[in-house]
Short mmCIF file of C-alpha atoms in Angstrom, two decimals:
data_model
loop_
_atom_site.label_atom_id
_atom_site.label_comp_id
_atom_site.label_asym_id
_atom_site.label_seq_id
_atom_site.Cartn_x
_atom_site.Cartn_y
_atom_site.Cartn_z
CA PRO G 1 91.56 132.02 121.98
CA GLU G 2 92.95 130.37 125.08
CA PRO G 3 95.40 127.45 124.91
CA LEU G 4 94.17 124.03 126.01
CA PHE G 5 97.49 123.09 127.60
CA SER G 6 99.63 124.43 130.38
CA GLU G 7 102.85 126.33 129.80
CA SER G 8 104.72 123.31 131.10
CA ALA G 9 103.16 120.97 128.50
CA ARG G 10 105.79 118.97 126.67
CA VAL G 11 106.04 115.94 124.47
CA VAL G 12 108.02 113.25 126.19
CA GLY G 13 110.58 111.07 124.46
CA VAL G 14 111.05 107.31 124.61
CA ASP G 15 113.02 107.68 127.86
CA GLY G 16 110.39 109.76 129.65
CA GLN G 17 112.36 112.99 129.34
CA LYS G 18 111.52 115.94 127.06
CA MET G 19 111.57 114.67 123.47
CA SER G 20 114.56 116.05 121.61
CA LYS G 21 116.66 115.03 118.65
CA SER G 22 119.75 116.07 120.58
CA TYR G 23 118.78 113.77 123.49
CA GLY G 24 118.45 110.87 121.07
CA ASN G 25 114.98 110.03 122.40
CA ALA G 26 112.80 111.19 119.51
CA ILE G 27 110.31 109.24 117.47
CA TYR G 28 110.61 110.16 113.80
CA CYS G 29 107.18 110.19 112.18
CA PHE G 30 108.63 109.68 108.68
CA SER G 31 110.60 106.57 109.65
CA SER G 32 109.92 103.26 107.99
CA PRO G 33 107.26 101.21 109.79
CA LYS G 34 109.97 98.92 111.20
CA GLU G 35 112.11 101.83 112.46
CA LEU G 36 109.02 103.42 113.97
CA LYS G 37 108.07 100.21 115.79
CA ASP G 38 111.64 99.79 117.03
CA SER G 39 111.65 103.36 118.41
CA ILE G 40 108.32 102.86 120.12
CA LYS G 41 109.47 99.56 121.65
CA LYS G 42 112.13 101.58 123.51
CA ILE G 43 109.53 103.63 125.40
CA VAL G 44 110.21 103.14 129.09
CA THR G 45 107.40 101.46 131.03
CA ASP G 46 107.17 99.88 134.46
CA SER G 47 106.68 96.24 135.40
CA ARG G 48 102.93 96.36 136.02
CA ALA G 49 101.03 93.48 134.50
CA VAL G 50 98.28 93.93 131.93
CA SER G 51 95.70 93.13 134.64
CA ASP G 52 97.03 95.80 137.02
CA SER G 53 95.14 99.07 137.33
CA LYS G 54 97.05 102.01 135.86
CA THR G 55 96.55 105.75 135.48
CA PRO G 56 97.45 107.55 132.22
CA ASP G 57 100.32 109.49 133.80
CA PHE G 58 103.20 107.76 132.03
CA THR G 59 105.15 108.49 128.85
CA LEU G 60 103.47 105.91 126.63
CA ALA G 61 99.98 107.18 127.47
CA HIS G 62 101.05 110.80 126.96
CA LEU G 63 102.35 110.00 123.48
CA LEU G 64 99.35 107.87 122.52
CA TYR G 65 96.87 110.49 123.77
CA LEU G 66 98.34 113.00 121.27
CA PHE G 67 96.75 110.95 118.49
CA LEU G 68 93.42 109.98 120.04
CA SER G 69 89.99 111.56 119.94
CA ASN G 70 88.39 112.43 123.28
CA GLU G 71 86.23 109.32 123.03
CA GLU G 72 89.27 107.11 122.40
CA LYS G 73 91.09 108.71 125.35
CA GLU G 74 88.13 107.94 127.61
CA THR G 75 88.11 104.33 126.42
CA ILE G 76 91.86 103.89 127.01
CA THR G 77 91.65 105.60 130.42
CA TYR G 78 88.82 103.23 131.38
CA ARG G 79 90.75 100.20 130.14
CA LEU G 80 93.87 101.32 132.04
CA ALA G 81 91.93 101.76 135.27
CA ASN G 82 90.36 98.33 134.89
CA GLY G 83 93.54 96.45 133.97
CA ASP G 84 92.23 95.70 130.51
CA ILE G 85 95.16 96.95 128.42
CA GLY G 86 98.90 96.42 128.56
CA TYR G 87 101.87 98.39 127.39
CA GLY G 88 102.47 96.14 124.37
CA GLU G 89 99.00 96.81 122.99
CA MET G 90 99.40 100.53 123.63
CA LYS G 91 102.74 100.55 121.79
CA GLN G 92 101.11 98.82 118.80
CA MET G 93 98.29 101.38 118.86
CA LEU G 94 100.78 104.27 118.99
CA SER G 95 102.74 102.88 116.05
CA ALA G 96 99.56 102.44 114.00
CA LYS G 97 98.27 105.93 114.89
CA ILE G 98 101.56 107.62 113.93
CA THR G 99 101.74 105.69 110.66
CA GLU G 100 98.10 106.54 109.86
CA THR G 101 98.44 110.22 110.82
CA PHE G 102 101.58 110.85 108.79
CA ALA G 103 101.05 108.47 105.85
CA GLU G 104 100.46 111.13 103.18
CA SER G 105 103.15 113.43 104.56
CA ALA G 106 105.64 110.54 104.68
CA ILE G 107 105.09 109.88 100.96
CA LYS G 108 105.67 113.58 100.16
CA TYR G 109 108.73 113.68 102.46
CA ASP G 110 110.22 110.61 100.76
CA TYR G 111 109.63 112.21 97.34
CA LEU G 112 111.22 115.53 98.38
CA MET G 113 114.22 113.94 100.06
CA ASN G 114 114.95 110.99 97.80
CA THR G 115 114.21 112.02 94.22
CA GLU G 116 116.00 114.43 91.94
CA SER G 117 112.77 116.22 91.03
CA GLY G 118 111.80 116.48 94.70
CA GLN G 119 115.16 117.98 95.62
CA LYS G 120 114.82 120.47 92.75
CA GLU G 121 111.37 121.42 94.05
CA VAL G 122 112.85 122.09 97.50
CA SER G 123 115.72 124.14 96.01
CA ASP G 124 113.28 126.17 93.90
CA LYS G 125 111.10 126.93 96.95
CA LEU G 126 114.15 127.97 98.98
CA ALA G 127 115.31 130.28 96.17
CA GLU G 128 111.81 131.75 95.88
CA GLY G 129 111.74 132.40 99.63
CA ALA G 130 115.19 133.97 99.56
CA GLU G 131 114.14 136.33 96.75
CA PHE G 132 110.99 137.31 98.64
CA ALA G 133 112.98 137.99 101.83
CA ARG G 134 115.63 139.92 99.88
CA LYS G 135 112.96 142.24 98.44
CA ILE G 136 111.46 142.93 101.86
CA ALA G 137 114.91 143.52 103.37
CA THR G 138 115.87 145.89 100.55
CA ASP G 139 112.66 147.89 100.91
CA THR G 140 113.07 148.05 104.68
CA MET G 141 116.68 149.20 104.36
CA LYS G 142 115.71 151.93 101.85
CA ASN G 143 112.93 153.16 104.16
CA GLY G 144 115.26 153.11 107.16
CA LEU G 145 118.01 155.05 105.37
CA LYS G 146 115.47 157.57 104.13
CA ALA G 147 113.99 157.95 107.63
CA VAL G 148 117.39 158.82 109.15
CA GLY G 149 118.25 161.18 106.29
CA ILE G 150 121.03 159.16 104.68
CA LYS G 151 119.30 158.63 101.31
#
């Protein structure tokens, strides 16, 4: 399979730079709806009016397009070109799309992070993974030692 994006493809943060937790410009998909809306409000836009023609080459459009079907992208691109959509509406759409996309995962995340039984489930999975890795490492070490004639 061939990738559908270029090697320079990147998700941009609220400030237009590469999205990164360390840059402080990330949008956290498991945030509360209010925190999510507040993050999205910070997305940098220009001063063009709703009625101005725009192209989808800005941060807000890039983020929104991650969550849209091809048909929806075409509709938004058309509306942008015809000055029929503003940044406020696009920010509301982005917030709704993120909330919709991650709704089930957000519930699971909240359970795993904020309940005793969820934290036990995470600990059990980590212990299970550690045991699995330990077995593979032990077998690999035995085979390596045997191969070089040490054991």
